[in-house]
Amino acid sequence: MIRVLLAEDQALVLGALSALLSLEDDLEVVGGAPDGEAAWETVQALKPDVLVTDIEMPRLSGLDLAARVARELPGTKVVIVTTFGRSGYLRRALDVGARGYLLKDAPASELADAIRRVHAGGRAIDPKLAAEAWGDSDPLTDRERQVLREAEGGASTAAIAAALKLSEGTVRNYLSEAIGKLGAENRVEAARTAREKGWL
Protein backbone atom coordinates (compact mmCIF):
# COMPACT_ATOMS: atom_id res chain seq x y z
CA MET A 1 0.00 0.00 0.00
CA ILE A 2 1.13 3.55 -0.78
CA ARG A 3 0.43 5.74 2.26
CA VAL A 4 -0.84 9.19 1.25
CA LEU A 5 -1.29 12.37 3.30
CA LEU A 6 -3.47 15.19 1.94
CA ALA A 7 -2.92 18.90 2.67
CA GLU A 8 -5.77 21.14 1.48
CA ASP A 9 -7.42 24.14 3.17
CA GLN A 10 -10.81 23.70 1.49
CA ALA A 11 -12.67 21.05 3.48
CA LEU A 12 -14.89 20.00 0.57
CA VAL A 13 -11.91 19.45 -1.75
CA LEU A 14 -10.01 17.62 1.00
CA GLY A 15 -12.97 15.29 1.56
CA ALA A 16 -13.46 14.67 -2.17
CA LEU A 17 -9.77 13.88 -2.74
CA SER A 18 -9.73 11.54 0.22
CA ALA A 19 -12.86 9.71 -0.95
CA LEU A 20 -11.61 9.36 -4.54
CA LEU A 21 -8.15 8.11 -3.59
CA SER A 22 -9.58 5.68 -1.05
CA LEU A 23 -11.32 3.86 -3.93
CA GLU A 24 -7.90 2.79 -5.25
CA ASP A 25 -6.80 -0.68 -4.09
CA ASP A 26 -3.16 0.26 -3.60
CA LEU A 27 -3.57 3.72 -1.99
CA GLU A 28 -4.30 4.42 1.67
CA VAL A 29 -5.13 7.96 2.78
CA VAL A 30 -3.56 8.15 6.24
CA GLY A 31 -4.65 11.69 7.10
CA GLY A 32 -5.60 15.18 6.01
CA ALA A 33 -4.38 18.61 7.11
CA PRO A 34 -6.16 21.98 6.70
CA ASP A 35 -3.02 24.13 6.52
CA GLY A 36 0.71 23.94 5.84
CA GLU A 37 1.94 23.88 9.45
CA ALA A 38 -0.55 21.15 10.40
CA ALA A 39 0.58 19.21 7.32
CA TRP A 40 4.23 19.52 8.37
CA GLU A 41 3.45 18.24 11.87
CA THR A 42 1.45 15.34 10.42
CA VAL A 43 4.16 14.45 7.89
CA GLN A 44 6.68 14.24 10.73
CA ALA A 45 4.36 12.06 12.81
CA LEU A 46 3.10 9.69 10.09
CA LYS A 47 5.97 9.74 7.54
CA PRO A 48 3.67 9.02 4.58
CA ASP A 49 5.05 7.76 1.28
CA VAL A 50 3.48 10.65 -0.65
CA LEU A 51 2.24 14.09 0.41
CA VAL A 52 -0.39 15.65 -1.87
CA THR A 53 -0.60 19.39 -1.20
CA ASP A 54 -2.17 22.56 -2.56
CA ILE A 55 0.04 25.65 -3.10
CA GLU A 56 -1.97 28.41 -1.41
CA MET A 57 -2.63 27.41 2.20
CA PRO A 58 -2.73 29.25 5.53
CA ARG A 59 0.31 29.33 7.85
CA LEU A 60 2.75 27.68 5.40
CA SER A 61 2.44 27.57 1.60
CA GLY A 62 2.57 24.30 -0.30
CA LEU A 63 5.88 25.38 -1.87
CA ASP A 64 7.45 26.07 1.53
CA LEU A 65 6.03 22.79 2.82
CA ALA A 66 7.46 20.89 -0.17
CA ALA A 67 10.88 22.45 0.40
CA ARG A 68 10.84 21.48 4.08
CA VAL A 69 9.76 17.91 3.34
CA ALA A 70 12.38 17.47 0.59
CA ARG A 71 15.09 18.81 2.89
CA GLU A 72 14.19 17.07 6.15
CA LEU A 73 12.11 14.01 5.21
CA PRO A 74 13.25 12.98 1.71
CA GLY A 75 11.52 9.60 2.07
CA THR A 76 8.19 11.40 1.58
CA LYS A 77 7.62 12.45 -2.03
CA VAL A 78 5.54 15.57 -2.77
CA VAL A 79 2.83 15.98 -5.41
CA ILE A 80 1.30 19.44 -5.79
CA VAL A 81 -2.34 19.64 -6.92
CA THR A 82 -3.49 23.20 -7.54
CA THR A 83 -5.66 25.56 -9.54
CA PHE A 84 -2.55 27.57 -10.47
CA GLY A 85 -1.80 26.58 -14.05
CA ARG A 86 1.15 28.93 -14.35
CA SER A 87 4.55 27.76 -15.47
CA GLY A 88 6.30 29.93 -12.86
CA TYR A 89 4.65 27.97 -10.06
CA LEU A 90 5.66 24.69 -11.69
CA ARG A 91 9.28 25.75 -11.96
CA ARG A 92 9.36 26.88 -8.33
CA ALA A 93 7.70 23.62 -7.25
CA LEU A 94 10.33 21.55 -9.05
CA ASP A 95 13.11 23.78 -7.70
CA VAL A 96 12.04 23.07 -4.11
CA GLY A 97 11.83 19.32 -4.61
CA ALA A 98 8.24 18.50 -5.61
CA ARG A 99 8.05 15.39 -7.80
CA GLY A 100 4.59 15.96 -9.20
CA TYR A 101 2.47 18.92 -10.31
CA LEU A 102 -1.14 18.52 -11.46
CA LEU A 103 -4.09 20.85 -11.90
CA LYS A 104 -7.25 20.31 -9.86
CA ASP A 105 -9.35 19.88 -12.98
CA ALA A 106 -7.40 16.75 -13.96
CA PRO A 107 -9.32 13.44 -13.77
CA ALA A 108 -9.03 11.54 -10.46
CA SER A 109 -7.37 8.64 -12.26
CA GLU A 110 -4.51 10.97 -13.28
CA LEU A 111 -3.87 11.88 -9.66
CA ALA A 112 -3.80 8.22 -8.61
CA ASP A 113 -1.38 7.43 -11.46
CA ALA A 114 0.78 10.43 -10.54
CA ILE A 115 1.01 9.23 -6.93
CA ARG A 116 2.10 5.77 -8.12
CA ARG A 117 4.68 7.21 -10.53
CA VAL A 118 6.16 9.57 -7.95
CA HIS A 119 6.24 6.81 -5.32
CA ALA A 120 8.17 4.64 -7.79
CA GLY A 121 10.80 7.36 -8.17
CA GLY A 122 9.51 9.14 -11.26
CA ARG A 123 7.94 12.52 -11.93
CA ALA A 124 4.35 13.40 -12.80
CA ILE A 125 3.82 16.80 -14.38
CA ASP A 126 0.89 18.25 -16.29
CA PRO A 127 2.21 17.98 -19.90
CA LYS A 128 0.86 21.35 -21.10
CA LEU A 129 2.47 23.16 -18.19
CA ALA A 130 5.72 21.29 -18.66
CA ALA A 131 5.95 22.60 -22.22
CA GLU A 132 5.38 26.19 -21.06
CA ALA A 133 7.61 26.04 -17.99
CA TRP A 134 10.81 26.72 -19.80
CA GLY A 135 9.60 29.84 -21.61
CA ASP A 136 10.07 32.81 -19.29
CA SER A 137 12.54 32.25 -16.47
CA ASP A 138 12.01 33.90 -13.09
CA PRO A 139 14.44 36.84 -12.84
CA LEU A 140 13.67 37.67 -9.19
CA THR A 141 15.85 36.89 -6.20
CA ASP A 142 14.21 35.55 -3.02
CA ARG A 143 14.57 38.95 -1.34
CA GLU A 144 13.02 40.80 -4.30
CA ARG A 145 10.15 38.33 -4.20
CA GLN A 146 9.62 38.91 -0.46
CA VAL A 147 9.63 42.69 -0.89
CA LEU A 148 7.20 42.52 -3.83
CA ARG A 149 4.83 40.28 -1.84
CA GLU A 150 4.69 42.93 0.88
CA ALA A 151 4.28 45.72 -1.68
CA GLU A 152 1.47 43.83 -3.41
CA GLY A 153 -0.77 44.42 -0.41
CA GLY A 154 -0.09 48.17 -0.51
CA ALA A 155 2.47 48.28 2.32
CA SER A 156 4.63 51.40 2.51
CA THR A 157 8.41 51.23 2.22
CA ALA A 158 8.67 51.77 5.98
CA ALA A 159 6.17 48.96 6.69
CA ILE A 160 8.01 46.58 4.35
CA ALA A 161 11.32 47.47 6.01
CA ALA A 162 9.86 46.76 9.45
CA ALA A 163 8.23 43.49 8.38
CA LEU A 164 11.40 42.14 6.74
CA LYS A 165 13.86 43.72 9.22
CA LEU A 166 15.63 45.69 6.48
CA SER A 167 16.50 49.36 6.14
CA GLU A 168 14.18 51.52 4.03
CA GLY A 169 17.03 52.18 1.60
CA THR A 170 17.57 48.46 1.10
CA VAL A 171 13.84 47.94 0.48
CA ARG A 172 13.86 50.77 -2.10
CA ASN A 173 16.83 49.09 -3.82
CA TYR A 174 15.09 45.70 -3.97
CA LEU A 175 11.91 47.31 -5.31
CA SER A 176 13.85 49.25 -7.91
CA GLU A 177 15.67 46.08 -9.06
CA ALA A 178 12.42 44.10 -9.29
CA ILE A 179 10.62 46.90 -11.17
CA GLY A 180 13.51 47.12 -13.63
CA LYS A 181 13.74 43.36 -14.20
CA LEU A 182 10.01 43.11 -14.86
CA GLY A 183 9.86 46.19 -17.09
CA ALA A 184 7.16 47.67 -14.85
CA GLU A 185 6.23 51.29 -14.20
CA ASN A 186 5.89 50.92 -10.42
CA ARG A 187 5.84 48.46 -7.53
CA VAL A 188 2.13 47.60 -7.94
CA GLU A 189 2.56 46.75 -11.62
CA ALA A 190 5.72 44.75 -10.84
CA ALA A 191 3.89 42.73 -8.18
CA ARG A 192 0.94 42.12 -10.52
CA THR A 193 3.24 40.96 -13.34
CA ALA A 194 5.18 38.66 -11.03
CA ARG A 195 1.92 37.23 -9.62
CA GLU A 196 0.51 36.58 -13.10
CA LYS A 197 3.63 34.69 -14.12
CA GLY A 198 3.60 32.60 -10.94
CA TRP A 199 6.81 34.11 -9.55
CA LEU A 200 5.34 35.42 -6.28
mmCIF file of C-alpha atoms in Angstrom:
data_model
loop_
_atom_site.group_PDB
_atom_site.id
_atom_site.type_symbol
_atom_site.label_atom_id
_atom_site.label_comp_id
_atom_site.label_asym_id
_atom_site.label_seq_id
_atom_site.Cartn_x
_atom_site.Cartn_y
_atom_site.Cartn_z
ATOM 1 C CA MET A 1 0.000 0.000 0.000
ATOM 2 C CA ILE A 2 1.126 3.551 -0.785
ATOM 3 C CA ARG A 3 0.432 5.742 2.261
ATOM 4 C CA VAL A 4 -0.841 9.186 1.246
ATOM 5 C CA LEU A 5 -1.295 12.366 3.300
ATOM 6 C CA LEU A 6 -3.469 15.194 1.939
ATOM 7 C CA ALA A 7 -2.923 18.904 2.674
ATOM 8 C CA GLU A 8 -5.769 21.141 1.479
ATOM 9 C CA ASP A 9 -7.418 24.139 3.169
ATOM 10 C CA GLN A 10 -10.814 23.698 1.487
ATOM 11 C CA ALA A 11 -12.665 21.046 3.482
ATOM 12 C CA LEU A 12 -14.889 19.996 0.567
ATOM 13 C CA VAL A 13 -11.909 19.446 -1.751
ATOM 14 C CA LEU A 14 -10.014 17.619 0.997
ATOM 15 C CA GLY A 15 -12.966 15.288 1.562
ATOM 16 C CA ALA A 16 -13.457 14.672 -2.169
ATOM 17 C CA LEU A 17 -9.768 13.875 -2.745
ATOM 18 C CA SER A 18 -9.726 11.538 0.224
ATOM 19 C CA ALA A 19 -12.862 9.709 -0.951
ATOM 20 C CA LEU A 20 -11.606 9.356 -4.536
ATOM 21 C CA LEU A 21 -8.148 8.114 -3.591
ATOM 22 C CA SER A 22 -9.584 5.677 -1.049
ATOM 23 C CA LEU A 23 -11.316 3.864 -3.927
ATOM 24 C CA GLU A 24 -7.905 2.790 -5.254
ATOM 25 C CA ASP A 25 -6.805 -0.679 -4.085
ATOM 26 C CA ASP A 26 -3.159 0.262 -3.598
ATOM 27 C CA LEU A 27 -3.570 3.717 -1.988
ATOM 28 C CA GLU A 28 -4.298 4.423 1.671
ATOM 29 C CA VAL A 29 -5.133 7.965 2.777
ATOM 30 C CA VAL A 30 -3.557 8.147 6.244
ATOM 31 C CA GLY A 31 -4.649 11.685 7.097
ATOM 32 C CA GLY A 32 -5.603 15.183 6.007
ATOM 33 C CA ALA A 33 -4.383 18.606 7.107
ATOM 34 C CA PRO A 34 -6.163 21.977 6.700
ATOM 35 C CA ASP A 35 -3.017 24.135 6.520
ATOM 36 C CA GLY A 36 0.712 23.944 5.838
ATOM 37 C CA GLU A 37 1.939 23.880 9.446
ATOM 38 C CA ALA A 38 -0.546 21.148 10.396
ATOM 39 C CA ALA A 39 0.575 19.206 7.323
ATOM 40 C CA TRP A 40 4.231 19.524 8.367
ATOM 41 C CA GLU A 41 3.450 18.242 11.866
ATOM 42 C CA THR A 42 1.448 15.341 10.420
ATOM 43 C CA VAL A 43 4.164 14.454 7.894
ATOM 44 C CA GLN A 44 6.683 14.239 10.727
ATOM 45 C CA ALA A 45 4.362 12.058 12.813
ATOM 46 C CA LEU A 46 3.103 9.686 10.091
ATOM 47 C CA LYS A 47 5.972 9.743 7.541
ATOM 48 C CA PRO A 48 3.672 9.021 4.580
ATOM 49 C CA ASP A 49 5.052 7.759 1.276
ATOM 50 C CA VAL A 50 3.481 10.650 -0.652
ATOM 51 C CA LEU A 51 2.236 14.088 0.411
ATOM 52 C CA VAL A 52 -0.388 15.648 -1.869
ATOM 53 C CA THR A 53 -0.599 19.386 -1.201
ATOM 54 C CA ASP A 54 -2.172 22.556 -2.562
ATOM 55 C CA ILE A 55 0.042 25.652 -3.098
ATOM 56 C CA GLU A 56 -1.974 28.408 -1.411
ATOM 57 C CA MET A 57 -2.626 27.409 2.199
ATOM 58 C CA PRO A 58 -2.728 29.247 5.526
ATOM 59 C CA ARG A 59 0.307 29.330 7.853
ATOM 60 C CA LEU A 60 2.749 27.683 5.395
ATOM 61 C CA SER A 61 2.442 27.567 1.602
ATOM 62 C CA GLY A 62 2.572 24.298 -0.303
ATOM 63 C CA LEU A 63 5.880 25.378 -1.865
ATOM 64 C CA ASP A 64 7.453 26.069 1.532
ATOM 65 C CA LEU A 65 6.030 22.787 2.822
ATOM 66 C CA ALA A 66 7.458 20.885 -0.172
ATOM 67 C CA ALA A 67 10.880 22.455 0.404
ATOM 68 C CA ARG A 68 10.844 21.485 4.084
ATOM 69 C CA VAL A 69 9.761 17.905 3.339
ATOM 70 C CA ALA A 70 12.382 17.473 0.594
ATOM 71 C CA ARG A 71 15.094 18.810 2.894
ATOM 72 C CA GLU A 72 14.193 17.072 6.151
ATOM 73 C CA LEU A 73 12.108 14.007 5.209
ATOM 74 C CA PRO A 74 13.250 12.978 1.715
ATOM 75 C CA GLY A 75 11.517 9.596 2.071
ATOM 76 C CA THR A 76 8.192 11.401 1.584
ATOM 77 C CA LYS A 77 7.617 12.454 -2.029
ATOM 78 C CA VAL A 78 5.542 15.565 -2.768
ATOM 79 C CA VAL A 79 2.834 15.981 -5.413
ATOM 80 C CA ILE A 80 1.295 19.437 -5.792
ATOM 81 C CA VAL A 81 -2.340 19.644 -6.918
ATOM 82 C CA THR A 82 -3.489 23.202 -7.541
ATOM 83 C CA THR A 83 -5.665 25.558 -9.545
ATOM 84 C CA PHE A 84 -2.550 27.574 -10.471
ATOM 85 C CA GLY A 85 -1.800 26.578 -14.045
ATOM 86 C CA ARG A 86 1.152 28.927 -14.353
ATOM 87 C CA SER A 87 4.550 27.764 -15.466
ATOM 88 C CA GLY A 88 6.302 29.930 -12.861
ATOM 89 C CA TYR A 89 4.649 27.970 -10.064
ATOM 90 C CA LEU A 90 5.657 24.685 -11.690
ATOM 91 C CA ARG A 91 9.279 25.750 -11.959
ATOM 92 C CA ARG A 92 9.362 26.880 -8.334
ATOM 93 C CA ALA A 93 7.697 23.624 -7.247
ATOM 94 C CA LEU A 94 10.329 21.551 -9.047
ATOM 95 C CA ASP A 95 13.110 23.776 -7.701
ATOM 96 C CA VAL A 96 12.043 23.074 -4.106
ATOM 97 C CA GLY A 97 11.831 19.325 -4.613
ATOM 98 C CA ALA A 98 8.240 18.501 -5.613
ATOM 99 C CA ARG A 99 8.053 15.387 -7.799
ATOM 100 C CA GLY A 100 4.586 15.961 -9.199
ATOM 101 C CA TYR A 101 2.465 18.916 -10.306
ATOM 102 C CA LEU A 102 -1.138 18.525 -11.456
ATOM 103 C CA LEU A 103 -4.090 20.847 -11.899
ATOM 104 C CA LYS A 104 -7.254 20.315 -9.855
ATOM 105 C CA ASP A 105 -9.350 19.881 -12.980
ATOM 106 C CA ALA A 106 -7.398 16.746 -13.955
ATOM 107 C CA PRO A 107 -9.320 13.438 -13.769
ATOM 108 C CA ALA A 108 -9.028 11.542 -10.461
ATOM 109 C CA SER A 109 -7.365 8.641 -12.263
ATOM 110 C CA GLU A 110 -4.510 10.974 -13.277
ATOM 111 C CA LEU A 111 -3.866 11.878 -9.656
ATOM 112 C CA ALA A 112 -3.795 8.220 -8.607
ATOM 113 C CA ASP A 113 -1.381 7.432 -11.457
ATOM 114 C CA ALA A 114 0.776 10.431 -10.536
ATOM 115 C CA ILE A 115 1.011 9.234 -6.929
ATOM 116 C CA ARG A 116 2.097 5.772 -8.120
ATOM 117 C CA ARG A 117 4.678 7.206 -10.534
ATOM 118 C CA VAL A 118 6.164 9.565 -7.946
ATOM 119 C CA HIS A 119 6.237 6.808 -5.318
ATOM 120 C CA ALA A 120 8.169 4.643 -7.794
ATOM 121 C CA GLY A 121 10.803 7.361 -8.167
ATOM 122 C CA GLY A 122 9.508 9.143 -11.260
ATOM 123 C CA ARG A 123 7.940 12.523 -11.928
ATOM 124 C CA ALA A 124 4.346 13.396 -12.801
ATOM 125 C CA ILE A 125 3.816 16.800 -14.375
ATOM 126 C CA ASP A 126 0.890 18.249 -16.292
ATOM 127 C CA PRO A 127 2.207 17.984 -19.897
ATOM 128 C CA LYS A 128 0.860 21.352 -21.103
ATOM 129 C CA LEU A 129 2.472 23.162 -18.186
ATOM 130 C CA ALA A 130 5.724 21.286 -18.656
ATOM 131 C CA ALA A 131 5.949 22.601 -22.220
ATOM 132 C CA GLU A 132 5.376 26.186 -21.057
ATOM 133 C CA ALA A 133 7.609 26.037 -17.994
ATOM 134 C CA TRP A 134 10.807 26.723 -19.803
ATOM 135 C CA GLY A 135 9.598 29.837 -21.614
ATOM 136 C CA ASP A 136 10.068 32.808 -19.289
ATOM 137 C CA SER A 137 12.542 32.246 -16.470
ATOM 138 C CA ASP A 138 12.014 33.896 -13.089
ATOM 139 C CA PRO A 139 14.442 36.840 -12.845
ATOM 140 C CA LEU A 140 13.673 37.666 -9.192
ATOM 141 C CA THR A 141 15.854 36.894 -6.204
ATOM 142 C CA ASP A 142 14.211 35.549 -3.019
ATOM 143 C CA ARG A 143 14.566 38.954 -1.337
ATOM 144 C CA GLU A 144 13.022 40.803 -4.304
ATOM 145 C CA ARG A 145 10.146 38.332 -4.203
ATOM 146 C CA GLN A 146 9.618 38.910 -0.457
ATOM 147 C CA VAL A 147 9.631 42.693 -0.889
ATOM 148 C CA LEU A 148 7.201 42.516 -3.827
ATOM 149 C CA ARG A 149 4.835 40.281 -1.844
ATOM 150 C CA GLU A 150 4.690 42.925 0.879
ATOM 151 C CA ALA A 151 4.279 45.721 -1.679
ATOM 152 C CA GLU A 152 1.474 43.834 -3.414
ATOM 153 C CA GLY A 153 -0.769 44.422 -0.406
ATOM 154 C CA GLY A 154 -0.085 48.172 -0.507
ATOM 155 C CA ALA A 155 2.466 48.278 2.316
ATOM 156 C CA SER A 156 4.631 51.395 2.508
ATOM 157 C CA THR A 157 8.410 51.232 2.215
ATOM 158 C CA ALA A 158 8.666 51.768 5.979
ATOM 159 C CA ALA A 159 6.175 48.961 6.691
ATOM 160 C CA ILE A 160 8.011 46.578 4.350
ATOM 161 C CA ALA A 161 11.322 47.465 6.007
ATOM 162 C CA ALA A 162 9.861 46.762 9.452
ATOM 163 C CA ALA A 163 8.232 43.494 8.379
ATOM 164 C CA LEU A 164 11.403 42.138 6.743
ATOM 165 C CA LYS A 165 13.857 43.719 9.223
ATOM 166 C CA LEU A 166 15.634 45.687 6.485
ATOM 167 C CA SER A 167 16.500 49.362 6.137
ATOM 168 C CA GLU A 168 14.183 51.523 4.030
ATOM 169 C CA GLY A 169 17.028 52.183 1.600
ATOM 170 C CA THR A 170 17.569 48.458 1.102
ATOM 171 C CA VAL A 171 13.837 47.945 0.482
ATOM 172 C CA ARG A 172 13.861 50.766 -2.104
ATOM 173 C CA ASN A 173 16.835 49.091 -3.824
ATOM 174 C CA TYR A 174 15.086 45.699 -3.975
ATOM 175 C CA LEU A 175 11.909 47.311 -5.309
ATOM 176 C CA SER A 176 13.851 49.246 -7.912
ATOM 177 C CA GLU A 177 15.667 46.083 -9.061
ATOM 178 C CA ALA A 178 12.420 44.100 -9.288
ATOM 179 C CA ILE A 179 10.620 46.896 -11.175
ATOM 180 C CA GLY A 180 13.510 47.122 -13.630
ATOM 181 C CA LYS A 181 13.738 43.361 -14.197
ATOM 182 C CA LEU A 182 10.006 43.109 -14.861
ATOM 183 C CA GLY A 183 9.857 46.191 -17.088
ATOM 184 C CA ALA A 184 7.157 47.666 -14.851
ATOM 185 C CA GLU A 185 6.232 51.293 -14.196
ATOM 186 C CA ASN A 186 5.889 50.921 -10.423
ATOM 187 C CA ARG A 187 5.844 48.456 -7.529
ATOM 188 C CA VAL A 188 2.132 47.599 -7.944
ATOM 189 C CA GLU A 189 2.556 46.748 -11.623
ATOM 190 C CA ALA A 190 5.718 44.754 -10.838
ATOM 191 C CA ALA A 191 3.887 42.734 -8.181
ATOM 192 C CA ARG A 192 0.944 42.116 -10.521
ATOM 193 C CA THR A 193 3.237 40.959 -13.338
ATOM 194 C CA ALA A 194 5.180 38.655 -11.029
ATOM 195 C CA ARG A 195 1.924 37.229 -9.616
ATOM 196 C CA GLU A 196 0.506 36.580 -13.103
ATOM 197 C CA LYS A 197 3.634 34.686 -14.120
ATOM 198 C CA GLY A 198 3.603 32.601 -10.937
ATOM 199 C CA TRP A 199 6.807 34.113 -9.554
ATOM 200 C CA LEU A 200 5.340 35.425 -6.278
#
